[in-house]
CSV table of C-alpha atoms in Angstrom, one decimal:
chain,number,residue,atom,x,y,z
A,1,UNK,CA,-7.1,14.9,66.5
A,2,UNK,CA,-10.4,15.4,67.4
A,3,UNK,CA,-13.5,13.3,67.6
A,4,UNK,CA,-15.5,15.4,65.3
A,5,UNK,CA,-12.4,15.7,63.1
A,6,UNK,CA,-11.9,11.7,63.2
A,7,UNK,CA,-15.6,10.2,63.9
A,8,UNK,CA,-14.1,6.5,64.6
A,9,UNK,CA,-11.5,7.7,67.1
A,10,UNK,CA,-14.2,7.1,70.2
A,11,UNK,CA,-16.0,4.3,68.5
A,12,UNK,CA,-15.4,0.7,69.2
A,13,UNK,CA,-13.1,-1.5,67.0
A,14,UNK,CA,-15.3,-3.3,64.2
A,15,UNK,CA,-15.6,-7.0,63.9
A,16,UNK,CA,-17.9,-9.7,63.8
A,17,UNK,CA,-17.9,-9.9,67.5
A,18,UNK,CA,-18.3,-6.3,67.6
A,19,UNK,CA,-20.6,-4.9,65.2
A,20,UNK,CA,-21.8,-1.7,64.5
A,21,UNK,CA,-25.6,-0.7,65.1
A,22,UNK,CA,-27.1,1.1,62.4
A,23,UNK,CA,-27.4,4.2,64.4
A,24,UNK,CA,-24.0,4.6,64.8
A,25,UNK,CA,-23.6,3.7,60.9
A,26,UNK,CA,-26.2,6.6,60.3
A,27,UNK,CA,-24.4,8.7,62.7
A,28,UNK,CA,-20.7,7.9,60.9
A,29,UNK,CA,-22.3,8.7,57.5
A,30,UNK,CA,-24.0,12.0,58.7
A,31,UNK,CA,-20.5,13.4,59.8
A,32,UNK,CA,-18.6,11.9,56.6
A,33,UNK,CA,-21.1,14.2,54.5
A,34,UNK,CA,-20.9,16.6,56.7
A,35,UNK,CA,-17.5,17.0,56.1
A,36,UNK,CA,-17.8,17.2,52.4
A,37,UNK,CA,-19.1,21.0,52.9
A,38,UNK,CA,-21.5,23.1,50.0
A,39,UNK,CA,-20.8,22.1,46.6
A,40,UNK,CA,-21.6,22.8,43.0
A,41,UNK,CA,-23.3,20.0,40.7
A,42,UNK,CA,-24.6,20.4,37.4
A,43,UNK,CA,-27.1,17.8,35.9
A,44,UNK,CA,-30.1,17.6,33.8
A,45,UNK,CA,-33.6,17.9,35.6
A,46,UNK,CA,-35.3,14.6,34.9
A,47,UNK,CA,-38.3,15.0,37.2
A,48,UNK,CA,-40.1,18.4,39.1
A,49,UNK,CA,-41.9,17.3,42.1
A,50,UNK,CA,-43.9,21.0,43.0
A,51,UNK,CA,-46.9,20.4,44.8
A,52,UNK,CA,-49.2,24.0,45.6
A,53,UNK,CA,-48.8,24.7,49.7
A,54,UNK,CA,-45.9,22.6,49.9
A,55,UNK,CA,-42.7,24.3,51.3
A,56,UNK,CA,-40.1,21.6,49.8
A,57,UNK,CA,-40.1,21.0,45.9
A,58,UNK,CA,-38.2,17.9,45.0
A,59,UNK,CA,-35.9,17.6,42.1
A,60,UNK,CA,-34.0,14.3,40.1
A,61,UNK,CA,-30.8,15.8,38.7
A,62,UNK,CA,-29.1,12.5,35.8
A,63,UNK,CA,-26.2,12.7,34.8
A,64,UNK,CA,-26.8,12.7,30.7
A,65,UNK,CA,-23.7,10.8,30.2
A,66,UNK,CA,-24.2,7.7,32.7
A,67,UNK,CA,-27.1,6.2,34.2
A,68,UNK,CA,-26.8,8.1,38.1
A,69,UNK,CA,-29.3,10.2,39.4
A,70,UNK,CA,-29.1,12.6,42.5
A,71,UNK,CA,-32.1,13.5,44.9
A,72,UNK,CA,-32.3,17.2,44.9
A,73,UNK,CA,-34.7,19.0,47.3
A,74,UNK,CA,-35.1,23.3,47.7
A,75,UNK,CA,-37.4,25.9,48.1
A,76,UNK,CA,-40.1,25.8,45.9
A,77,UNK,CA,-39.4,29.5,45.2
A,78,UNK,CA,-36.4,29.1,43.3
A,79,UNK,CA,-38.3,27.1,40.4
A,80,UNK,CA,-40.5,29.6,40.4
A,81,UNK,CA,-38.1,32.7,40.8
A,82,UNK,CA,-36.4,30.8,37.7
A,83,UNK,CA,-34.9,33.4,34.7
A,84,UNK,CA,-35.8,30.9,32.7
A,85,UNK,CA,-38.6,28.4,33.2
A,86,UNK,CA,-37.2,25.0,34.6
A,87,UNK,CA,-38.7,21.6,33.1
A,88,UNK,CA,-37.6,18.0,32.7
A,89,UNK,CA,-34.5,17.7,30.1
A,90,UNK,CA,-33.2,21.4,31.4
A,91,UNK,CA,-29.5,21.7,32.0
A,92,UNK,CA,-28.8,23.4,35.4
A,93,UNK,CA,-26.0,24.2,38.0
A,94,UNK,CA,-27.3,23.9,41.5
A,95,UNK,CA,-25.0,25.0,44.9
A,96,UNK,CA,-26.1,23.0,48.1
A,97,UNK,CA,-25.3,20.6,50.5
A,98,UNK,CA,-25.7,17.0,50.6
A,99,UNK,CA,-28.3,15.6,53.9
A,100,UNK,CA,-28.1,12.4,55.3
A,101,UNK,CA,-31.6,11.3,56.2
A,102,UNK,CA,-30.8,8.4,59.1
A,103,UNK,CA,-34.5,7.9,58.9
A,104,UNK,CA,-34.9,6.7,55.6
A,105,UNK,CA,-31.5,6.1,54.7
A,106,UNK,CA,-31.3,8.3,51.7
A,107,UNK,CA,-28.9,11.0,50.5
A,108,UNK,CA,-30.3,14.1,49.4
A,109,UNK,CA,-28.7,17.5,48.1
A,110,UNK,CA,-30.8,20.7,49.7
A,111,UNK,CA,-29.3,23.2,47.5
A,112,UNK,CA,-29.7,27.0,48.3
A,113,UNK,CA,-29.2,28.2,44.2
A,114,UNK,CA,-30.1,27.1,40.9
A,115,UNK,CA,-28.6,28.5,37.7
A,116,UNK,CA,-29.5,27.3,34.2
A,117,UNK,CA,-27.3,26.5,31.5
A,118,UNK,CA,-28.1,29.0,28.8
A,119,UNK,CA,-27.6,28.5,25.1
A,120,UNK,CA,-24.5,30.8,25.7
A,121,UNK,CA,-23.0,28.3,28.0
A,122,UNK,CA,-23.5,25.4,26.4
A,123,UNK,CA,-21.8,26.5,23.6
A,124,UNK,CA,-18.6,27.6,25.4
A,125,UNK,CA,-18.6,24.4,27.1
A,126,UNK,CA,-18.7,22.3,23.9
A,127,UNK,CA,-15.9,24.3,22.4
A,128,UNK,CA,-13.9,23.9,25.4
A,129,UNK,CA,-14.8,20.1,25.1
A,130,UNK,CA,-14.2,20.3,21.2
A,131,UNK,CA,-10.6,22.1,21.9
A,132,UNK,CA,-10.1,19.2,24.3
A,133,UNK,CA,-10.7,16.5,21.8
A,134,UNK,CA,-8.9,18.2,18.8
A,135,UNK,CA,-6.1,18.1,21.8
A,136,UNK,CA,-5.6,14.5,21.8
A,137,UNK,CA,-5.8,14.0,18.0
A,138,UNK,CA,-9.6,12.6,18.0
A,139,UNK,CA,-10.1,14.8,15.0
A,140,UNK,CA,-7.1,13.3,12.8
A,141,UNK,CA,-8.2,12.1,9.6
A,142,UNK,CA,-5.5,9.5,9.8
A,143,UNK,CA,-8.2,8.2,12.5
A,144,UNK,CA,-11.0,7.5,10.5
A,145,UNK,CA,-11.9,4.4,8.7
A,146,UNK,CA,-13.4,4.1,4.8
A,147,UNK,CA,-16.6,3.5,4.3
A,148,UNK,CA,-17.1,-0.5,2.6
A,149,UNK,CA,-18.4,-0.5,-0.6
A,150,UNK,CA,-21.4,-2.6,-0.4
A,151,UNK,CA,-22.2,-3.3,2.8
A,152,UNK,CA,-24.5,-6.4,3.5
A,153,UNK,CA,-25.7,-5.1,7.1
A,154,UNK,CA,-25.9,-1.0,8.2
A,155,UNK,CA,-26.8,-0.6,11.4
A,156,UNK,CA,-29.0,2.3,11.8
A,157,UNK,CA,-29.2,4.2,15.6
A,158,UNK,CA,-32.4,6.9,15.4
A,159,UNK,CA,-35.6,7.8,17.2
A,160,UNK,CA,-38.6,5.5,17.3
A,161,UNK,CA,-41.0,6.5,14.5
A,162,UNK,CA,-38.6,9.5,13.6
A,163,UNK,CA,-38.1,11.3,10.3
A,164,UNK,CA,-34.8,10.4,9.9
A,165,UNK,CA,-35.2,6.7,10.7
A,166,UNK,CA,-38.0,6.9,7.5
A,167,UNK,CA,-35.2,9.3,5.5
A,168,UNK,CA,-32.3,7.1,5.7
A,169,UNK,CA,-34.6,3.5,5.3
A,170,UNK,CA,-36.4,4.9,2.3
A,171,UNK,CA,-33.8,6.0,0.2
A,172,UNK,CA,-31.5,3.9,1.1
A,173,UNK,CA,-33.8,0.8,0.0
A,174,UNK,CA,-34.7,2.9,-3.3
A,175,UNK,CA,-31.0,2.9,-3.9
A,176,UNK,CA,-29.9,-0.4,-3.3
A,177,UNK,CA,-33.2,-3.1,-2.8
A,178,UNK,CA,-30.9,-5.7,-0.9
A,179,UNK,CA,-29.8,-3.7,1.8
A,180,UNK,CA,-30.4,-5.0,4.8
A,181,UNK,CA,-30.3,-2.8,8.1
A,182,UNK,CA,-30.8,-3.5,12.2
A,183,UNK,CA,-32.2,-0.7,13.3
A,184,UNK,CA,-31.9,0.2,17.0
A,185,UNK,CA,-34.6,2.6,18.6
A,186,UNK,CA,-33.2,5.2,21.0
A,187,UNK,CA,-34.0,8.3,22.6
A,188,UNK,CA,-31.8,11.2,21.0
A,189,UNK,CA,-32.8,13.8,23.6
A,190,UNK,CA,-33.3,14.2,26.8
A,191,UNK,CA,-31.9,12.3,30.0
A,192,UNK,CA,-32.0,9.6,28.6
A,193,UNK,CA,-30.5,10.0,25.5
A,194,UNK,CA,-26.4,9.4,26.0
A,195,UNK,CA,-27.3,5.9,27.9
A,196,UNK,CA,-29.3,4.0,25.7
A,197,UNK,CA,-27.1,5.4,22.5
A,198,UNK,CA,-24.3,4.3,24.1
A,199,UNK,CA,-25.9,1.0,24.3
A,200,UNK,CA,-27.4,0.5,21.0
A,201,UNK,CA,-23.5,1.6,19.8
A,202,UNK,CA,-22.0,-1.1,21.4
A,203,UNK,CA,-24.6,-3.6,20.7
A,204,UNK,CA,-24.3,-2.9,17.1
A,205,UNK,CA,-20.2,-2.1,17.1
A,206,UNK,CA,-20.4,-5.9,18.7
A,207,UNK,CA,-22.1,-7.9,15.6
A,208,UNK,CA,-19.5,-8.6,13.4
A,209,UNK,CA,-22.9,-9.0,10.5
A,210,UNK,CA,-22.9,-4.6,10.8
A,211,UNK,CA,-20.4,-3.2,8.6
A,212,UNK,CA,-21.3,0.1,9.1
A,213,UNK,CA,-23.9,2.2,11.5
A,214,UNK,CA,-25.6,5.6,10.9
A,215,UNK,CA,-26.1,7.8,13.7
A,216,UNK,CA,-29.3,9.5,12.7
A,217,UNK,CA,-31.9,12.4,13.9
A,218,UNK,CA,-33.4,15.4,12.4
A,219,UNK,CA,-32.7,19.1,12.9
A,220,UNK,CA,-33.4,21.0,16.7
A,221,UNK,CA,-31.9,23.5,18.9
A,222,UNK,CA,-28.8,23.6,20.5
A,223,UNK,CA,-30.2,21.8,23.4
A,224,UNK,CA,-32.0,19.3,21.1
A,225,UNK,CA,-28.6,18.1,19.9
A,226,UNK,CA,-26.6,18.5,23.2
A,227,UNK,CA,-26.6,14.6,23.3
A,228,UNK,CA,-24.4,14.4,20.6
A,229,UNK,CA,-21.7,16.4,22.0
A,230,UNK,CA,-21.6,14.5,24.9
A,231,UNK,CA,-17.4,13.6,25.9
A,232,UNK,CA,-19.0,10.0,26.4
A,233,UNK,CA,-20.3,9.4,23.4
A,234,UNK,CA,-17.5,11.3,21.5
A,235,UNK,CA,-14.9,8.8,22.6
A,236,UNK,CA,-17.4,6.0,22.3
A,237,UNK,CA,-17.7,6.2,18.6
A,238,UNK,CA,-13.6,7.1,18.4
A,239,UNK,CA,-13.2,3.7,20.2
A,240,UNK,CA,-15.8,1.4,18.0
A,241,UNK,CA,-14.1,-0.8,15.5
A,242,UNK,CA,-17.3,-0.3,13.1
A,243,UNK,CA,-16.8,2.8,10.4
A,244,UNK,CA,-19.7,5.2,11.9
A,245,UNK,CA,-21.3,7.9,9.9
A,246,UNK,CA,-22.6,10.9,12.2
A,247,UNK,CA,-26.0,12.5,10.1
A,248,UNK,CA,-27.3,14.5,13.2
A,249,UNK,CA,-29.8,17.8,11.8
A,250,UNK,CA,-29.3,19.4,8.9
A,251,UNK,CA,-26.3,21.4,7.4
A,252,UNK,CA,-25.7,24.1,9.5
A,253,UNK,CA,-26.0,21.5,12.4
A,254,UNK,CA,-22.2,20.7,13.8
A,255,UNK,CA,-22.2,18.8,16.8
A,256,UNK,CA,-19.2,17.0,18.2
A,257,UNK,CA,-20.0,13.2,17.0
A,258,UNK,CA,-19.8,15.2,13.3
A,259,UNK,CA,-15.6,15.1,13.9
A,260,UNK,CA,-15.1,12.3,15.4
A,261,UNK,CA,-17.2,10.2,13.3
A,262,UNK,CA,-15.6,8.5,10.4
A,263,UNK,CA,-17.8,10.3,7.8
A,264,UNK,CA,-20.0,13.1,8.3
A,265,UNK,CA,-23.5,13.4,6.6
A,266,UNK,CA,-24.9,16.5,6.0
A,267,UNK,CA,-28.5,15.2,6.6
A,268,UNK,CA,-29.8,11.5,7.2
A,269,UNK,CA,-30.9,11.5,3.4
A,270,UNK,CA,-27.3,11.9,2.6
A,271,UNK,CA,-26.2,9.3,5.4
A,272,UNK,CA,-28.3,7.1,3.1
A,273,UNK,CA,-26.5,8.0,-0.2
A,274,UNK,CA,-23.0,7.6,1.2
A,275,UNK,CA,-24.3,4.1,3.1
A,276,UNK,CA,-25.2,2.4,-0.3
A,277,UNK,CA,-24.4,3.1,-3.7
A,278,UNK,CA,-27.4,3.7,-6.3
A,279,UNK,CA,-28.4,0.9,-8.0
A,280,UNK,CA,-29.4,2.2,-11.1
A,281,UNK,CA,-26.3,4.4,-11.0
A,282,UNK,CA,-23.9,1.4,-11.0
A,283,UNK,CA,-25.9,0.1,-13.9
A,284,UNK,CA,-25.6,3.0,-15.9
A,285,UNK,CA,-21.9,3.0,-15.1
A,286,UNK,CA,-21.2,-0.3,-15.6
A,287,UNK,CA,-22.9,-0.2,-19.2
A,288,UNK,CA,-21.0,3.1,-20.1
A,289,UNK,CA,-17.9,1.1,-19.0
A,290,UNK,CA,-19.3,-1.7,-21.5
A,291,UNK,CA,-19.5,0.4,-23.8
A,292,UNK,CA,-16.6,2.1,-23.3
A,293,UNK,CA,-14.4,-1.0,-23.2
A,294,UNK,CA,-15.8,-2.1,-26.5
A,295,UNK,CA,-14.9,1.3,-28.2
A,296,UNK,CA,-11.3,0.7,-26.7
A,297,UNK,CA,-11.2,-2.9,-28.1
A,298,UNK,CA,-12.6,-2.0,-31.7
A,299,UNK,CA,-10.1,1.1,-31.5
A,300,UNK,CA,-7.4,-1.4,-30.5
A,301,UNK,CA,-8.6,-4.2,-33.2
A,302,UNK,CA,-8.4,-1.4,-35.9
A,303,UNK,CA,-5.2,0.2,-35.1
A,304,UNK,CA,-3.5,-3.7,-35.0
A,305,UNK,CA,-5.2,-4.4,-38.6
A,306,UNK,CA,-4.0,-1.0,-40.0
A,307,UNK,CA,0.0,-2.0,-38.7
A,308,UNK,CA,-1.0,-5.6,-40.1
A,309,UNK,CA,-1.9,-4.5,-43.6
A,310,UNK,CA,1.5,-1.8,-43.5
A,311,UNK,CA,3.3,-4.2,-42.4
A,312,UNK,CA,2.2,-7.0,-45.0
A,313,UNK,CA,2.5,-4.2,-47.8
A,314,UNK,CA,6.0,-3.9,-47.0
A,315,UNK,CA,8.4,-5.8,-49.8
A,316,UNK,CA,9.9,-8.2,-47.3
A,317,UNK,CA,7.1,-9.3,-46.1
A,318,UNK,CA,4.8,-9.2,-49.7
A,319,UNK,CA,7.5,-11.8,-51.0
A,320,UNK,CA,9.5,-13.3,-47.9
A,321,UNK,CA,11.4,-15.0,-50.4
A,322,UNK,CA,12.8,-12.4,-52.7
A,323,UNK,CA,15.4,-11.0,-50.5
A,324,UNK,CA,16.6,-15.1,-49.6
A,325,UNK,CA,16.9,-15.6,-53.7
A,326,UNK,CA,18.8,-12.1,-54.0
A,327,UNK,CA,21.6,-13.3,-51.0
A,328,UNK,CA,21.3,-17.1,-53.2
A,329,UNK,CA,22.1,-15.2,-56.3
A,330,UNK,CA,24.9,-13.3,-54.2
A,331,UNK,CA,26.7,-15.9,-52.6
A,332,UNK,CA,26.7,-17.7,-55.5
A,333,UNK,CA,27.7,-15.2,-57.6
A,334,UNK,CA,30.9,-15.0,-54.7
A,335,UNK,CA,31.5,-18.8,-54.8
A,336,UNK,CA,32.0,-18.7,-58.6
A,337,UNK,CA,33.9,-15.5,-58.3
A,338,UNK,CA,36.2,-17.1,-55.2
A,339,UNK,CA,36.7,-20.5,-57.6
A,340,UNK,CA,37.8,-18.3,-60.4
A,341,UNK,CA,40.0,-16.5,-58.5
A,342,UNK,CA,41.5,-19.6,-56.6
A,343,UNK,CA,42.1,-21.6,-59.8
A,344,UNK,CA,43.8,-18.3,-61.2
A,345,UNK,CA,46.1,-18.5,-58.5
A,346,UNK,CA,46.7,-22.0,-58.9
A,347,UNK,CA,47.4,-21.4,-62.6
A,348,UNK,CA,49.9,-19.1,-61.6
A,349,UNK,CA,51.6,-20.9,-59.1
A,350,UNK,CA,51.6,-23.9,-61.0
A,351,UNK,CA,53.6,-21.8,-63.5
A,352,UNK,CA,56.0,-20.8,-61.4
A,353,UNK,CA,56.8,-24.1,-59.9
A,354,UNK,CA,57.2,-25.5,-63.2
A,355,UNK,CA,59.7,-22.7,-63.9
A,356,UNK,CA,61.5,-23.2,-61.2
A,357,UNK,CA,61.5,-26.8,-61.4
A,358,UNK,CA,62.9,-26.2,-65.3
A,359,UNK,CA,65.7,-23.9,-63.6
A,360,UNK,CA,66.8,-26.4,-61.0
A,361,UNK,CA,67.0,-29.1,-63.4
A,362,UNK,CA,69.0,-26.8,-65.4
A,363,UNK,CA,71.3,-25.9,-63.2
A,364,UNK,CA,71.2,-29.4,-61.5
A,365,UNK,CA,74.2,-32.2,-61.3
A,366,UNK,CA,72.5,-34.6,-63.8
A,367,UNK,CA,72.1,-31.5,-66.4
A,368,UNK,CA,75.7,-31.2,-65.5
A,369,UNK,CA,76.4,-34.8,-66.4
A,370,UNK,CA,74.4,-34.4,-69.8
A,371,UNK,CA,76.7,-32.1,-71.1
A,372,UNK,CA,79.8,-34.0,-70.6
A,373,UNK,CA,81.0,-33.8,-66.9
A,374,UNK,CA,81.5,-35.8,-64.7
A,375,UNK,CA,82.2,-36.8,-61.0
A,376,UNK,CA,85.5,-38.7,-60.0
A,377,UNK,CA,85.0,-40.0,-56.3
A,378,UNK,CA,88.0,-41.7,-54.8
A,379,UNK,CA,86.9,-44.9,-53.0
A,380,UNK,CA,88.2,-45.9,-49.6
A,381,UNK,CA,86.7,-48.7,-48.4
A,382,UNK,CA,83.1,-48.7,-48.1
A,383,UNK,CA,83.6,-44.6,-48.3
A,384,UNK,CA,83.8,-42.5,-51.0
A,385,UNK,CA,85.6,-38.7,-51.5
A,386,UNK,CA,84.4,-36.3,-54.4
A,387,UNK,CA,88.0,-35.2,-55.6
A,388,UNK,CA,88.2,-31.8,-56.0
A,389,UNK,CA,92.2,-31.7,-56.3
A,390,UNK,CA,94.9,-33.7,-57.5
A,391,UNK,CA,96.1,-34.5,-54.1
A,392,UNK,CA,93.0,-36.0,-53.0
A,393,UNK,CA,93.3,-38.6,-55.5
A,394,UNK,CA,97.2,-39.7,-55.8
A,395,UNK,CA,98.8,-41.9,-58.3
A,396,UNK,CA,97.3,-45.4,-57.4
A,397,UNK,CA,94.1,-44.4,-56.3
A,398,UNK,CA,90.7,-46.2,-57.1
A,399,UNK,CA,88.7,-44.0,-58.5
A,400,UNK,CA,84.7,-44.3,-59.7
A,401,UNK,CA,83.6,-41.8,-62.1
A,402,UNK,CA,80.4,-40.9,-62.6
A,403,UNK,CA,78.8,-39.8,-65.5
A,404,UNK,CA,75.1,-39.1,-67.4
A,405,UNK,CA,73.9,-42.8,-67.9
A,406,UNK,CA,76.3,-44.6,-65.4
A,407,UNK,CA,79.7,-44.8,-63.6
A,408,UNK,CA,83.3,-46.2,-64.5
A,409,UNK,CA,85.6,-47.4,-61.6
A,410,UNK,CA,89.3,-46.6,-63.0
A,411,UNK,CA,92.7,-46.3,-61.7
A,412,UNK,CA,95.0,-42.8,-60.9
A,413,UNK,CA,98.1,-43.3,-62.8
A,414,UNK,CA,99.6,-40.4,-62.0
A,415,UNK,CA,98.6,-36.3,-61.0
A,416,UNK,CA,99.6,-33.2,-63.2
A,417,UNK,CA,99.3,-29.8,-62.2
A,418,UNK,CA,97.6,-27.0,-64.4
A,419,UNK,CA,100.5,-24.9,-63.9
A,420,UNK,CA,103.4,-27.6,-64.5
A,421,UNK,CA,101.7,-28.3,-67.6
A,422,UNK,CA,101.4,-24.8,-68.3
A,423,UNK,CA,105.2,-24.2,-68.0
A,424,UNK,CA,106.0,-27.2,-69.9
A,425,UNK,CA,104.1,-26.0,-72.8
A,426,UNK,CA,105.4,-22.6,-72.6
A,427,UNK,CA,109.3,-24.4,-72.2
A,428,UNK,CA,108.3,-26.6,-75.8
A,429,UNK,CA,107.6,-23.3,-77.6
């Protein structure tokens, strides 16, 4: 490798005991930017230094999204030369190459072409930007946060003095008296513009007292407005935990902070309507709903006393009583039926005991007895045998017969058969 393609390879080793002299510093820095070659830059011209019989015009070119600056220097004929005339806030594209002055120690870009960014541009380059966002869902509606109702403290980010800090104050205190807002004055075009925006946003996303903040200004060009299509300030208000509602120019106005904002106002008059709700509107609503609420309850109250009276109208309940007398009536009427029946049936069973009572005292042993029988039991002992034939009581036996109003005790004498007899008989005639 080279010395001019690696500055430090002939250079001493650095150290405390070593140091570097500024020269060779200077020189070290020369070649490092010497090395970066021609380049494009675009910017935003925040100062023209063109002084008649001069051959250098001097240039600042900001970056509108950050707080950097870049010392531009060229031919005072190329401002002049311009297409279109060149003036502080004007968005450019300039091709040079960076100079290290060892002198001074300042870097400044000499640059051989300037080209500026035309209406035409700028437009393609915030669609490209938009299509970028839209890309990684900054646009999703599932993204943005509801308004509060009644918010105690808005924050309100406009111009110093502007129109639309007047707008959005005025109506929004003829709405609602009480509001209460912290305004924070900021430039809303120009170089300056993205920066202190920036700032006042997260000064105001950072008091927990500001429930919501208005990003305000009136109508302008395309250029006017560029500051609120800046990518820094898009993702800014995408990252604030405070809702944020975007009322930048008028309707036809769309820059970027319109979709990623939580809510977008068609003008800063209606940021101020959707901020706070209308005072006397509420009112108004809230004694229709009055009203409205005592129609329901009279309506109600009626209907309940028209099923009252139906209901009281109704038999049962015009004498609660009668229908407990009628089922009195009834189940007495059953308890006198049930006794009649039960004593019927005692009747009748009564009857028929008694009948077969008379029966089995009829056919019974001391009905026997009445009519002349009797019952010879031969005794043996402490036992005694019904005699049913003549062997079972021969001659000699004691014998105990029993008849209607007592017993006899008697002696066998002797046994005859009916059919001995019989024959005898029948042998005597």
């Amino acid at each position: 490798m080279t010395s001019a393609a690696n500055p430090s390879a002939n250079s001493p080793a650095n150290s405390a005991d070593a140091p570097w002299p500024v020269r060779t510093v200077s020189m070290k820095v020369t070649q490092w930017i010497d090395r970066l070659g021609s380049i494009w830059v675009e910017g935003q011209i925040t100062q023209i230094n063109l002084r008649p019989g001069t051959r250098t015009a001097f240039l600042v070119l900001r970056d509108p999204s950050v707080d950097m600056s870049l010392s531009v220097t060229c031919d005072p004929e190329l401002i002049r030369k311009s297409p279109i005339p060149l003036q502080e806030g004007t968005r450019v594209v300039v091709y040079g190459k960076l100079s290290f002055f060892a002198g001074r120690g300042t870097i400044s870009l000499r640059v051989l072409e300037i080209r500026p960014v035309g209406v035409g541009e700028l437009l393609a380059r915030i669609e490209r930007l938009k299509a970028l966002l839209a890309a990684e869902s900054l646009f999703d509606p599932r993204l943005k946060r509801p308004l509060p109702f009644l918010p105690k403290t808005v924050g309100l980010i406009t111009g110093r003095a502007s129109a639309a800090e007047r707008d959005v104050l005025t109506v929004a205190q003829n709405r609602w008296p009480a509001v209460h807002f912290e305004v924070r004055n900021a430039a809303t075009q120009g170089p300056m513009a993205v920066p202190q925006i920036l700032e006042a946003l997260a000064e105001l996303d950072r008091d927990p007292a500001v429930e919501v903040i208005v990003l305000a200004r009136g109508g302008g060009s395309v250029e006017d407005l560029l500051a609120f299509s800046d990518e820094a300030l898009c993702r800014a208000i995408v990252a604030a935990t405070t809702p944020i509602i975007s009322a930048i120019g008028h309707e036809p106005d769309n820059p970027l902070s319109d979709f990623v904002a939580d809510v977008r106002a068609a003008t800063p008059t209606d940021a101020a309507k959707r901020v706070v709700p209308d005072a006397a509107a509420e009112l108004a609503g809230v004694r229709d709903m009055r009203a409205r609420s005592a129609a329901a309850l009279r309506g109600w109250v009626d209907r309940e006393t028209r099923a009252l009276v139906q209901l009281r109208s109704r038999p049962v309940m015009a004498d609660p009583l009668r229908e407990i007398v009628r089922r009195t009536e009834e189940i007495e009427r059953l308890r006198t039926s049930a006794r009649r029946c039960a004593e019927q049936l005692i009747r009748t069973e009564s009857t028929a005991a008694r009948h077969l009572r008379e029966k089995l005292t009829a056919v019974g042993p001391a009905a026997t007895l009445s009519r002349g029988y009797a019952v010879v039991q031969r005794v043996t002992g402490p036992e005694r045998h019904v005699v049913r034939s003549i062997e079972d009581a021969p001659a000699g036996s004691q014998l105990r017969i029993r008849v209607a109003d007592g017993a006899i005790t008697a002696a066998a004498l002797g046994t005859q058969a009916l059919g001995a007899r019989k024959t005898t008989e029948t042998e005597r005639n």
